């Protein structure tokens, strides 16, 4: 496995461990609780991370079918999946990502891939009224690896903070003192 792929996977695995540890402290109702109408629940963020990882690693890099409903499935739900179902989704997505990324070569890191979006998701994300032929991004794989890892860490931090706000606990979720 390439060094950069190994490093990215180690980092997102560390973040995934923190997410799972956070989920383990909460019941299903707290996982779907929004602190304010304008915020996302931990459940929404888990769905979003699984969708983003699948879209970029498995679909764009791995050429698997594009399957994602960002706006409707990730940010609208107010429940519907249990803690264990969310954990399994995250772990299953990670397994697919590892299978895809472990086959990359140095030449692949320079290759451009197309990241597809539904028209609804594209327009919601960019606050535009685009047409179907404008609903994609192109990235070099090396850069995409870094961007997905940064995105994963950003939302993992939100999940850790939200879990601490929702259920006061002494447990150190990150494994570090701070």
CSV table of N, CA and C in Angstrom, one decimal:
chain,number,residue,atom,x,y,z
A,1,UNK,N,0.8,-1.2,0.0
A,1,UNK,CA,0.0,0.0,0.0
A,1,UNK,C,0.9,1.2,0.0
A,2,UNK,N,0.5,2.2,-0.8
A,2,UNK,CA,1.3,3.5,-0.9
A,2,UNK,C,1.3,4.2,0.5
A,3,UNK,N,2.4,4.9,0.8
A,3,UNK,CA,2.6,5.6,2.0
A,3,UNK,C,1.5,6.6,2.3
A,4,UNK,N,1.1,7.4,1.3
A,4,UNK,CA,0.1,8.4,1.5
A,4,UNK,C,-1.2,7.8,1.8
A,5,UNK,N,-1.6,6.7,1.1
A,5,UNK,CA,-2.8,6.0,1.3
A,5,UNK,C,-2.8,5.4,2.8
A,6,UNK,N,-1.7,4.8,3.2
A,6,UNK,CA,-1.6,4.3,4.5
A,6,UNK,C,-1.8,5.4,5.5
A,7,UNK,N,-1.2,6.5,5.3
A,7,UNK,CA,-1.3,7.7,6.3
A,7,UNK,C,-2.7,8.2,6.3
A,8,UNK,N,-3.4,8.3,5.2
A,8,UNK,CA,-4.8,8.8,5.2
A,8,UNK,C,-5.7,7.8,5.9
A,9,UNK,N,-5.5,6.5,5.6
A,9,UNK,CA,-6.4,5.5,6.2
A,9,UNK,C,-6.1,5.5,7.7
A,10,UNK,N,-4.9,5.6,8.2
A,10,UNK,CA,-4.6,5.6,9.6
A,10,UNK,C,-5.3,6.8,10.3
A,11,UNK,N,-5.3,8.0,9.6
A,11,UNK,CA,-5.9,9.2,10.2
A,11,UNK,C,-7.4,9.0,10.2
A,12,UNK,N,-8.0,8.6,9.1
A,12,UNK,CA,-9.5,8.5,9.2
A,12,UNK,C,-9.9,7.3,10.1
A,13,UNK,N,-9.1,6.3,10.2
A,13,UNK,CA,-9.5,5.2,11.1
A,13,UNK,C,-9.4,5.8,12.6
A,14,UNK,N,-8.5,6.6,12.9
A,14,UNK,CA,-8.4,7.2,14.2
A,14,UNK,C,-9.7,8.0,14.5
A,15,UNK,N,-10.1,8.8,13.5
A,15,UNK,CA,-11.3,9.6,13.6
A,15,UNK,C,-12.6,8.7,13.7
A,16,UNK,N,-12.6,7.6,13.0
A,16,UNK,CA,-13.7,6.7,13.0
A,16,UNK,C,-13.8,6.0,14.4
A,17,UNK,N,-12.7,5.7,15.0
A,17,UNK,CA,-12.7,5.2,16.4
A,17,UNK,C,-13.3,6.2,17.3
A,18,UNK,N,-13.0,7.5,17.2
A,18,UNK,CA,-13.5,8.5,18.1
A,18,UNK,C,-15.0,8.6,17.9
A,19,UNK,N,-15.5,8.5,16.6
A,19,UNK,CA,-16.9,8.5,16.3
A,19,UNK,C,-17.6,7.4,17.0
A,20,UNK,N,-17.1,6.2,16.8
A,20,UNK,CA,-17.7,5.0,17.4
A,20,UNK,C,-17.7,5.1,18.9
A,21,UNK,N,-16.7,5.6,19.5
A,21,UNK,CA,-16.6,5.7,21.0
A,21,UNK,C,-17.7,6.7,21.4
A,22,UNK,N,-17.8,7.8,20.6
A,22,UNK,CA,-18.9,8.8,20.9
A,22,UNK,C,-20.3,8.2,20.9
A,23,UNK,N,-20.5,7.4,19.8
A,23,UNK,CA,-21.8,6.8,19.6
A,23,UNK,C,-22.1,5.8,20.7
A,24,UNK,N,-21.1,5.1,21.2
A,24,UNK,CA,-21.3,4.1,22.3
A,24,UNK,C,-21.8,4.8,23.6
A,25,UNK,N,-21.6,6.0,23.8
A,25,UNK,CA,-22.1,6.7,25.0
A,25,UNK,C,-23.5,7.2,24.9
A,26,UNK,N,-24.1,7.1,23.7
A,26,UNK,CA,-25.4,7.8,23.5
A,26,UNK,C,-26.5,6.7,23.2
A,27,UNK,N,-27.7,7.0,23.6
A,27,UNK,CA,-28.8,6.2,23.1
A,27,UNK,C,-29.3,6.7,21.8
A,28,UNK,N,-30.2,6.0,21.1
A,28,UNK,CA,-30.6,6.3,19.8
A,28,UNK,C,-31.3,7.7,19.7
A,29,UNK,N,-32.0,8.1,20.7
A,29,UNK,CA,-32.7,9.4,20.7
A,29,UNK,C,-31.7,10.5,20.8
A,30,UNK,N,-30.6,10.4,21.6
A,30,UNK,CA,-29.6,11.4,21.6
A,30,UNK,C,-28.8,11.5,20.3
A,31,UNK,N,-28.6,10.4,19.7
A,31,UNK,CA,-27.9,10.4,18.4
A,31,UNK,C,-28.6,11.3,17.4
A,32,UNK,N,-29.9,11.3,17.4
A,32,UNK,CA,-30.7,12.1,16.4
A,32,UNK,C,-31.2,13.5,17.0
A,33,UNK,N,-30.7,13.8,18.1
A,33,UNK,CA,-31.1,15.1,18.7
A,33,UNK,C,-30.3,16.3,18.1
A,34,UNK,N,-31.1,17.3,17.7
A,34,UNK,CA,-30.4,18.5,17.2
A,34,UNK,C,-30.5,19.6,18.3
A,35,UNK,N,-29.3,20.2,18.6
A,35,UNK,CA,-29.3,21.2,19.7
A,35,UNK,C,-30.0,22.4,19.3
A,36,UNK,N,-30.0,22.7,18.1
A,36,UNK,CA,-30.8,23.9,17.5
A,36,UNK,C,-31.3,23.4,16.1
A,37,UNK,N,-32.3,24.1,15.6
A,37,UNK,CA,-32.8,23.8,14.3
A,37,UNK,C,-31.8,23.9,13.2
A,38,UNK,N,-30.9,24.8,13.4
A,38,UNK,CA,-29.9,25.1,12.4
A,38,UNK,C,-28.7,24.2,12.4
A,39,UNK,N,-28.6,23.2,13.3
A,39,UNK,CA,-27.5,22.3,13.5
A,39,UNK,C,-27.9,20.9,13.0
A,40,UNK,N,-26.9,20.1,12.9
A,40,UNK,CA,-27.1,18.7,12.5
A,40,UNK,C,-27.0,17.8,13.7
A,41,UNK,N,-27.7,16.7,13.7
A,41,UNK,CA,-27.5,15.7,14.7
A,41,UNK,C,-26.3,14.9,14.5
A,42,UNK,N,-25.9,14.1,15.5
A,42,UNK,CA,-24.8,13.2,15.3
A,42,UNK,C,-25.1,12.2,14.2
A,43,UNK,N,-26.4,11.7,14.2
A,43,UNK,CA,-26.8,10.7,13.2
A,43,UNK,C,-26.7,11.3,11.8
A,44,UNK,N,-27.1,12.6,11.6
A,44,UNK,CA,-26.9,13.2,10.3
A,44,UNK,C,-25.5,13.3,9.9
A,45,UNK,N,-24.6,13.6,10.8
A,45,UNK,CA,-23.2,13.7,10.5
A,45,UNK,C,-22.6,12.4,10.2
A,46,UNK,N,-23.0,11.3,10.8
A,46,UNK,CA,-22.6,10.0,10.5
A,46,UNK,C,-23.0,9.6,9.1
A,47,UNK,N,-24.3,9.8,8.7
A,47,UNK,CA,-24.8,9.6,7.4
A,47,UNK,C,-24.0,10.4,6.4
A,48,UNK,N,-23.7,11.6,6.7
A,48,UNK,CA,-22.9,12.5,5.8
A,48,UNK,C,-21.5,12.0,5.6
A,49,UNK,N,-20.8,11.6,6.6
A,49,UNK,CA,-19.5,11.1,6.5
A,49,UNK,C,-19.4,9.8,5.6
A,50,UNK,N,-20.4,8.9,5.9
A,50,UNK,CA,-20.4,7.7,5.1
A,50,UNK,C,-20.7,8.0,3.6
A,51,UNK,N,-21.6,8.9,3.4
A,51,UNK,CA,-22.0,9.3,2.0
A,51,UNK,C,-20.8,9.9,1.3
A,52,UNK,N,-20.1,10.8,2.0
A,52,UNK,CA,-19.0,11.5,1.4
A,52,UNK,C,-17.8,10.6,1.1
A,53,UNK,N,-17.5,9.7,2.0
A,53,UNK,CA,-16.4,8.7,1.9
A,53,UNK,C,-16.8,7.8,0.7
A,54,UNK,N,-18.0,7.3,0.6
A,54,UNK,CA,-18.4,6.4,-0.5
A,54,UNK,C,-18.3,7.1,-1.8
A,55,UNK,N,-18.8,8.3,-1.8
A,55,UNK,CA,-18.8,9.1,-3.1
A,55,UNK,C,-17.4,9.3,-3.6
A,56,UNK,N,-16.5,9.7,-2.8
A,56,UNK,CA,-15.2,10.1,-3.2
A,56,UNK,C,-14.3,8.9,-3.4
A,57,UNK,N,-14.2,8.0,-2.4
A,57,UNK,CA,-13.3,6.9,-2.5
A,57,UNK,C,-13.8,5.7,-3.3
A,58,UNK,N,-15.0,5.3,-3.0
A,58,UNK,CA,-15.5,4.0,-3.6
A,58,UNK,C,-16.0,4.3,-5.0
A,59,UNK,N,-16.8,5.4,-5.1
A,59,UNK,CA,-17.4,5.7,-6.4
A,59,UNK,C,-16.5,6.4,-7.4
A,60,UNK,N,-15.9,7.6,-7.0
A,60,UNK,CA,-15.1,8.3,-7.9
A,60,UNK,C,-13.7,7.6,-8.2
A,61,UNK,N,-13.0,7.2,-7.1
A,61,UNK,CA,-11.7,6.5,-7.3
A,61,UNK,C,-11.9,5.1,-7.8
A,62,UNK,N,-12.9,4.4,-7.1
A,62,UNK,CA,-13.0,3.0,-7.4
A,62,UNK,C,-14.0,2.6,-8.6
A,63,UNK,N,-14.6,3.6,-9.2
A,63,UNK,CA,-15.5,3.4,-10.3
A,63,UNK,C,-16.7,2.6,-10.0
A,64,UNK,N,-17.1,2.6,-8.8
A,64,UNK,CA,-18.3,1.9,-8.4
A,64,UNK,C,-19.5,2.8,-8.7
A,65,UNK,N,-20.7,2.2,-8.7
A,65,UNK,CA,-21.9,3.1,-9.0
A,65,UNK,C,-22.0,4.3,-8.0
A,66,UNK,N,-22.4,5.4,-8.6
A,66,UNK,CA,-22.7,6.6,-7.7
A,66,UNK,C,-24.0,6.4,-7.0
A,67,UNK,N,-23.9,6.3,-5.7
A,67,UNK,CA,-25.1,6.1,-4.9
A,67,UNK,C,-25.0,7.1,-3.7
A,68,UNK,N,-25.8,8.2,-3.9
A,68,UNK,CA,-25.8,9.2,-2.7
A,68,UNK,C,-27.0,10.1,-2.9
A,69,UNK,N,-27.7,10.4,-1.8
A,69,UNK,CA,-28.7,11.4,-1.8
A,69,UNK,C,-28.4,12.3,-0.6
A,70,UNK,N,-27.4,13.2,-0.8
A,70,UNK,CA,-26.9,14.0,0.2
A,70,UNK,C,-28.0,14.8,0.9
A,71,UNK,N,-28.7,15.6,0.1
A,71,UNK,CA,-29.7,16.5,0.7
A,71,UNK,C,-30.8,15.7,1.4
A,72,UNK,N,-31.4,14.7,0.8
A,72,UNK,CA,-32.6,14.0,1.3
A,72,UNK,C,-32.2,13.0,2.4
A,73,UNK,N,-31.2,12.2,2.2
A,73,UNK,CA,-30.9,11.1,3.1
A,73,UNK,C,-30.0,11.5,4.3
A,74,UNK,N,-29.1,12.4,4.0
A,74,UNK,CA,-28.1,12.7,5.1
A,74,UNK,C,-28.5,13.8,6.0
A,75,UNK,N,-29.2,14.8,5.5
A,75,UNK,CA,-29.4,16.0,6.4
A,75,UNK,C,-30.9,16.2,6.8
A,76,UNK,N,-31.8,15.5,6.1
A,76,UNK,CA,-33.2,15.6,6.5
A,76,UNK,C,-33.7,14.6,7.6
A,77,UNK,N,-33.1,13.4,7.6
A,77,UNK,CA,-33.6,12.4,8.5
A,77,UNK,C,-33.6,12.9,10.0
A,78,UNK,N,-34.6,12.5,10.7
A,78,UNK,CA,-34.7,12.8,12.1
A,78,UNK,C,-34.6,11.5,12.9
A,79,UNK,N,-34.0,10.5,12.3
A,79,UNK,CA,-33.9,9.2,13.0
A,79,UNK,C,-34.0,8.1,11.9
A,80,UNK,N,-34.4,6.9,12.4
A,80,UNK,CA,-34.6,5.9,11.5
A,80,UNK,C,-33.5,4.8,11.5
A,81,UNK,N,-32.3,5.2,11.9
A,81,UNK,CA,-31.3,4.2,12.1
A,81,UNK,C,-30.8,4.2,13.5
A,82,UNK,N,-30.5,3.0,14.0
A,82,UNK,CA,-30.0,2.8,15.4
A,82,UNK,C,-28.5,3.1,15.4
A,83,UNK,N,-28.1,3.2,16.6
A,83,UNK,CA,-26.6,3.4,16.8
A,83,UNK,C,-25.8,2.3,16.1
A,84,UNK,N,-26.3,1.1,16.3
A,84,UNK,CA,-25.5,0.0,15.7
A,84,UNK,C,-25.6,0.0,14.2
A,85,UNK,N,-26.7,0.4,13.7
A,85,UNK,CA,-26.8,0.5,12.2
A,85,UNK,C,-25.9,1.6,11.7
A,86,UNK,N,-25.8,2.7,12.4
A,86,UNK,CA,-24.9,3.8,11.9
A,86,UNK,C,-23.4,3.3,12.0
A,87,UNK,N,-23.1,2.6,13.1
A,87,UNK,CA,-21.7,2.1,13.2
A,87,UNK,C,-21.4,1.1,12.1
A,88,UNK,N,-22.4,0.2,11.8
A,88,UNK,CA,-22.1,-0.7,10.7
A,88,UNK,C,-22.0,-0.1,9.4
A,89,UNK,N,-22.8,1.0,9.1
A,89,UNK,CA,-22.7,1.7,7.9
A,89,UNK,C,-21.3,2.4,7.8
A,90,UNK,N,-20.8,3.0,8.8
A,90,UNK,CA,-19.5,3.6,8.8
A,90,UNK,C,-18.4,2.6,8.6
A,91,UNK,N,-18.5,1.5,9.3
A,91,UNK,CA,-17.5,0.4,9.2
A,91,UNK,C,-17.5,-0.3,7.8
A,92,UNK,N,-18.7,-0.5,7.3
A,92,UNK,CA,-18.8,-1.1,5.9
A,92,UNK,C,-18.3,-0.2,4.9
A,93,UNK,N,-18.6,1.1,5.0
A,93,UNK,CA,-18.0,2.1,4.0
A,93,UNK,C,-16.5,2.1,4.1
A,94,UNK,N,-16.0,2.1,5.3
A,94,UNK,CA,-14.5,2.1,5.5
A,94,UNK,C,-13.9,0.8,4.8
A,95,UNK,N,-14.5,-0.3,5.0
A,95,UNK,CA,-14.0,-1.5,4.4
A,95,UNK,C,-14.0,-1.4,2.9
A,96,UNK,N,-15.0,-0.9,2.3
A,96,UNK,CA,-15.0,-0.7,0.8
A,96,UNK,C,-13.9,0.3,0.4
A,97,UNK,N,-13.7,1.4,1.2
A,97,UNK,CA,-12.7,2.3,0.9
A,97,UNK,C,-11.3,1.7,0.9
A,98,UNK,N,-11.1,0.9,1.9
A,98,UNK,CA,-9.8,0.2,2.1
A,98,UNK,C,-9.5,-0.7,0.8
A,99,UNK,N,-10.5,-1.4,0.4
A,99,UNK,CA,-10.4,-2.3,-0.8
A,99,UNK,C,-10.1,-1.5,-2.0
A,100,UNK,N,-10.7,-0.3,-2.1
A,100,UNK,CA,-10.5,0.5,-3.3
A,100,UNK,C,-9.1,1.2,-3.2
A,101,UNK,N,-8.7,1.8,-2.1
A,101,UNK,CA,-7.5,2.6,-2.0
A,101,UNK,C,-6.3,1.7,-2.0
A,102,UNK,N,-6.4,0.5,-1.5
A,102,UNK,CA,-5.2,-0.4,-1.4
A,102,UNK,C,-4.6,-0.8,-2.7
A,103,UNK,N,-5.4,-0.6,-3.8
A,103,UNK,CA,-4.9,-1.0,-5.1
A,103,UNK,C,-4.3,0.1,-5.9
A,104,UNK,N,-4.3,1.3,-5.3
A,104,UNK,CA,-3.7,2.5,-6.0
A,104,UNK,C,-2.2,2.4,-6.2
A,105,UNK,N,-1.8,2.9,-7.4
A,105,UNK,CA,-0.3,3.0,-7.7
A,105,UNK,C,0.1,4.4,-7.6
A,106,UNK,N,1.4,4.7,-7.7
A,106,UNK,CA,1.9,6.0,-7.8
A,106,UNK,C,1.3,6.8,-8.9
A,107,UNK,N,1.2,6.1,-10.1
A,107,UNK,CA,0.6,6.8,-11.2
A,107,UNK,C,-0.8,7.2,-11.0
A,108,UNK,N,-1.6,6.3,-10.3
A,108,UNK,CA,-3.0,6.6,-10.0
A,108,UNK,C,-3.1,7.9,-9.2
A,109,UNK,N,-2.1,8.2,-8.3
A,109,UNK,CA,-2.2,9.4,-7.5
A,109,UNK,C,-2.3,10.7,-8.3
A,110,UNK,N,-1.8,10.6,-9.5
A,110,UNK,CA,-1.7,11.8,-10.5
A,110,UNK,C,-3.0,11.8,-11.4
A,111,UNK,N,-3.8,10.8,-11.3
A,111,UNK,CA,-4.9,10.7,-12.2
A,111,UNK,C,-6.1,11.5,-11.7
A,112,UNK,N,-6.8,12.1,-12.6
A,112,UNK,CA,-8.0,12.9,-12.3
A,112,UNK,C,-9.2,11.9,-12.2
A,113,UNK,N,-10.1,12.2,-11.3
A,113,UNK,CA,-11.4,11.5,-11.2
A,113,UNK,C,-12.5,12.4,-11.2
A,114,UNK,N,-13.7,12.0,-11.6
A,114,UNK,CA,-14.9,12.8,-11.6
A,114,UNK,C,-15.7,12.4,-10.4
A,115,UNK,N,-16.2,13.4,-9.7
A,115,UNK,CA,-17.0,13.2,-8.5
A,115,UNK,C,-18.4,13.7,-8.9
A,116,UNK,N,-19.3,12.8,-9.0
A,116,UNK,CA,-20.7,13.1,-9.4
A,116,UNK,C,-21.6,13.5,-8.3
A,117,UNK,N,-22.6,14.3,-8.6
A,117,UNK,CA,-23.6,14.7,-7.6
A,117,UNK,C,-25.0,14.7,-8.3
A,118,UNK,N,-26.0,14.5,-7.5
A,118,UNK,CA,-27.4,14.7,-8.1
A,118,UNK,C,-27.6,16.2,-8.3
A,119,UNK,N,-28.5,16.5,-9.2
A,119,UNK,CA,-28.8,17.9,-9.5
A,119,UNK,C,-29.3,18.6,-8.2
A,120,UNK,N,-30.1,17.9,-7.5
A,120,UNK,CA,-30.6,18.6,-6.3
A,120,UNK,C,-29.5,18.8,-5.3
A,121,UNK,N,-28.6,17.9,-5.1
A,121,UNK,CA,-27.5,18.1,-4.1
A,121,UNK,C,-26.6,19.2,-4.6
A,122,UNK,N,-26.3,19.2,-5.9
A,122,UNK,CA,-25.4,20.2,-6.4
A,122,UNK,C,-25.9,21.6,-6.2
A,123,UNK,N,-27.2,21.8,-6.5
A,123,UNK,CA,-27.8,23.1,-6.4
A,123,UNK,C,-28.0,23.5,-4.9
A,124,UNK,N,-28.3,22.5,-4.1
A,124,UNK,CA,-28.3,22.9,-2.6
A,124,UNK,C,-26.9,23.2,-2.1
A,125,UNK,N,-25.9,22.5,-2.5
A,125,UNK,CA,-24.6,22.8,-2.0
A,125,UNK,C,-24.0,24.1,-2.4
A,126,UNK,N,-24.3,24.5,-3.7
A,126,UNK,CA,-23.7,25.7,-4.3
A,126,UNK,C,-24.7,26.8,-4.3
A,127,UNK,N,-25.9,26.6,-3.9
A,127,UNK,CA,-26.9,27.6,-3.9
A,127,UNK,C,-27.1,28.2,-5.3
A,128,UNK,N,-27.2,27.3,-6.3
A,128,UNK,CA,-27.3,27.7,-7.7
A,128,UNK,C,-28.5,27.0,-8.3
A,129,UNK,N,-28.7,27.3,-9.6
A,129,UNK,CA,-29.7,26.5,-10.3
A,129,UNK,C,-29.0,26.0,-11.6
A,130,UNK,N,-28.2,25.0,-11.4
A,130,UNK,CA,-27.4,24.4,-12.5
A,130,UNK,C,-28.2,23.5,-13.3
A,131,UNK,N,-27.6,23.0,-14.4
A,131,UNK,CA,-28.2,22.0,-15.2
A,131,UNK,C,-27.5,20.7,-15.0
A,132,UNK,N,-28.1,19.6,-15.4
A,132,UNK,CA,-27.6,18.2,-15.2
A,132,UNK,C,-26.1,18.1,-15.6
A,133,UNK,N,-25.7,18.7,-16.7
A,133,UNK,CA,-24.3,18.6,-17.2
A,133,UNK,C,-23.3,19.3,-16.4
A,134,UNK,N,-23.7,20.0,-15.3
A,134,UNK,CA,-22.8,20.8,-14.5
A,134,UNK,C,-22.6,20.2,-13.1
A,135,UNK,N,-23.1,19.0,-12.9
A,135,UNK,CA,-23.1,18.5,-11.5
A,135,UNK,C,-22.0,17.6,-11.2
A,136,UNK,N,-20.8,18.0,-11.3
A,136,UNK,CA,-19.6,17.2,-11.0
A,136,UNK,C,-18.4,18.1,-10.7
A,137,UNK,N,-17.5,17.5,-10.0
A,137,UNK,CA,-16.2,18.1,-9.7
A,137,UNK,C,-15.1,17.1,-10.3
A,138,UNK,N,-14.0,17.7,-10.6
A,138,UNK,CA,-12.8,16.8,-11.0
A,138,UNK,C,-11.7,17.1,-10.1
A,139,UNK,N,-11.1,16.0,-9.6
A,139,UNK,CA,-10.0,16.2,-8.6
A,139,UNK,C,-8.9,15.2,-9.0
A,140,UNK,N,-7.6,15.5,-8.7
A,140,UNK,CA,-6.5,14.6,-8.7
A,140,UNK,C,-6.6,13.7,-7.5
A,141,UNK,N,-6.4,12.5,-7.6
A,141,UNK,CA,-6.6,11.5,-6.5
A,141,UNK,C,-5.8,11.9,-5.3
A,142,UNK,N,-4.5,12.3,-5.4
A,142,UNK,CA,-3.7,12.7,-4.3
A,142,UNK,C,-4.3,13.8,-3.5
A,143,UNK,N,-4.9,14.8,-4.1
A,143,UNK,CA,-5.5,15.9,-3.4
A,143,UNK,C,-6.8,15.4,-2.8
A,144,UNK,N,-7.6,14.6,-3.5
A,144,UNK,CA,-8.8,14.1,-3.0
A,144,UNK,C,-8.6,13.3,-1.7
A,145,UNK,N,-7.6,12.5,-1.6
A,145,UNK,CA,-7.3,11.8,-0.4
A,145,UNK,C,-7.1,12.7,0.8
A,146,UNK,N,-6.4,13.8,0.6
A,146,UNK,CA,-6.2,14.8,1.6
A,146,UNK,C,-7.5,15.5,2.0
A,147,UNK,N,-8.3,15.9,1.0
A,147,UNK,CA,-9.5,16.6,1.3
A,147,UNK,C,-10.5,15.8,2.0
A,148,UNK,N,-10.6,14.5,1.7
A,148,UNK,CA,-11.6,13.6,2.4
A,148,UNK,C,-11.1,13.4,3.8
A,149,UNK,N,-9.8,13.2,4.0
A,149,UNK,CA,-9.3,13.1,5.4
A,149,UNK,C,-9.6,14.3,6.2
A,150,UNK,N,-9.4,15.5,5.7
A,150,UNK,CA,-9.6,16.7,6.4
A,150,UNK,C,-11.1,16.9,6.7
A,151,UNK,N,-11.9,16.6,5.8
A,151,UNK,CA,-13.4,16.7,5.9
A,151,UNK,C,-13.8,15.7,7.0
A,152,UNK,N,-13.3,14.5,7.0
A,152,UNK,CA,-13.6,13.5,8.0
A,152,UNK,C,-13.2,13.9,9.4
A,153,UNK,N,-12.1,14.5,9.6
A,153,UNK,CA,-11.6,15.0,10.9
A,153,UNK,C,-12.4,16.1,11.4
A,154,UNK,N,-12.8,17.0,10.5
A,154,UNK,CA,-13.7,18.2,10.8
A,154,UNK,C,-15.0,17.7,11.5
A,155,UNK,N,-15.7,16.8,10.8
A,155,UNK,CA,-17.0,16.3,11.3
A,155,UNK,C,-16.8,15.4,12.5
A,156,UNK,N,-15.7,14.6,12.5
A,156,UNK,CA,-15.5,13.8,13.7
A,156,UNK,C,-15.4,14.6,15.0
A,157,UNK,N,-14.7,15.8,14.8
A,157,UNK,CA,-14.6,16.7,16.0
A,157,UNK,C,-15.9,17.2,16.4
A,158,UNK,N,-16.8,17.5,15.4
A,158,UNK,CA,-18.1,17.9,15.8
A,158,UNK,C,-18.9,16.9,16.5
A,159,UNK,N,-18.7,15.6,16.1
A,159,UNK,CA,-19.4,14.5,16.7
A,159,UNK,C,-18.9,14.3,18.2
A,160,UNK,N,-17.6,14.4,18.4
A,160,UNK,CA,-17.1,14.3,19.7
A,160,UNK,C,-17.7,15.4,20.6
A,161,UNK,N,-17.6,16.6,20.1
A,161,UNK,CA,-18.1,17.8,20.9
A,161,UNK,C,-19.6,17.6,21.2
A,162,UNK,N,-20.4,17.3,20.2
A,162,UNK,CA,-21.8,17.1,20.4
A,162,UNK,C,-22.1,16.0,21.4
A,163,UNK,N,-21.4,14.9,21.3
A,163,UNK,CA,-21.6,13.8,22.3
A,163,UNK,C,-21.3,14.3,23.7
A,164,UNK,N,-20.3,15.1,23.9
A,164,UNK,CA,-20.0,15.6,25.2
A,164,UNK,C,-21.0,16.6,25.7
A,165,UNK,N,-21.6,17.4,24.8
A,165,UNK,CA,-22.7,18.3,25.2
A,165,UNK,C,-24.0,17.6,25.5
A,166,UNK,N,-24.2,16.5,24.8
A,166,UNK,CA,-25.5,15.8,25.0
A,166,UNK,C,-25.5,14.9,26.2
A,167,UNK,N,-24.3,14.4,26.6
A,167,UNK,CA,-24.2,13.6,27.7
A,167,UNK,C,-22.9,13.9,28.4
A,168,UNK,N,-23.0,14.6,29.5
A,168,UNK,CA,-21.8,14.9,30.3
A,168,UNK,C,-21.1,13.6,30.8
A,169,UNK,N,-19.8,13.5,30.5
A,169,UNK,CA,-19.1,12.3,30.8
A,169,UNK,C,-17.6,12.7,31.1
A,170,UNK,N,-17.0,11.9,31.9
A,170,UNK,CA,-15.6,12.0,32.1
A,170,UNK,C,-14.7,11.3,31.1
A,171,UNK,N,-15.3,10.4,30.4
A,171,UNK,CA,-14.5,9.6,29.5
A,171,UNK,C,-13.8,10.5,28.4
A,172,UNK,N,-12.6,10.2,28.2
A,172,UNK,CA,-11.8,10.9,27.2
A,172,UNK,C,-11.9,10.3,25.9
A,173,UNK,N,-12.8,10.8,25.0
A,173,UNK,CA,-13.1,10.1,23.7
A,173,UNK,C,-11.9,10.2,22.8
A,174,UNK,N,-11.2,11.2,22.8
A,174,UNK,CA,-10.1,11.4,21.8
A,174,UNK,C,-8.9,10.6,22.1
A,175,UNK,N,-8.7,10.1,23.3
A,175,UNK,CA,-7.5,9.4,23.7
A,175,UNK,C,-6.4,10.3,24.1
A,176,UNK,N,-6.6,11.6,24.1
A,176,UNK,CA,-5.6,12.6,24.5
A,176,UNK,C,-6.3,13.5,25.6
A,177,UNK,N,-5.4,14.0,26.4
A,177,UNK,CA,-5.9,14.9,27.4
A,177,UNK,C,-6.0,16.3,26.9
A,178,UNK,N,-7.2,16.9,26.9
A,178,UNK,CA,-7.4,18.3,26.6
A,178,UNK,C,-8.8,18.7,26.9
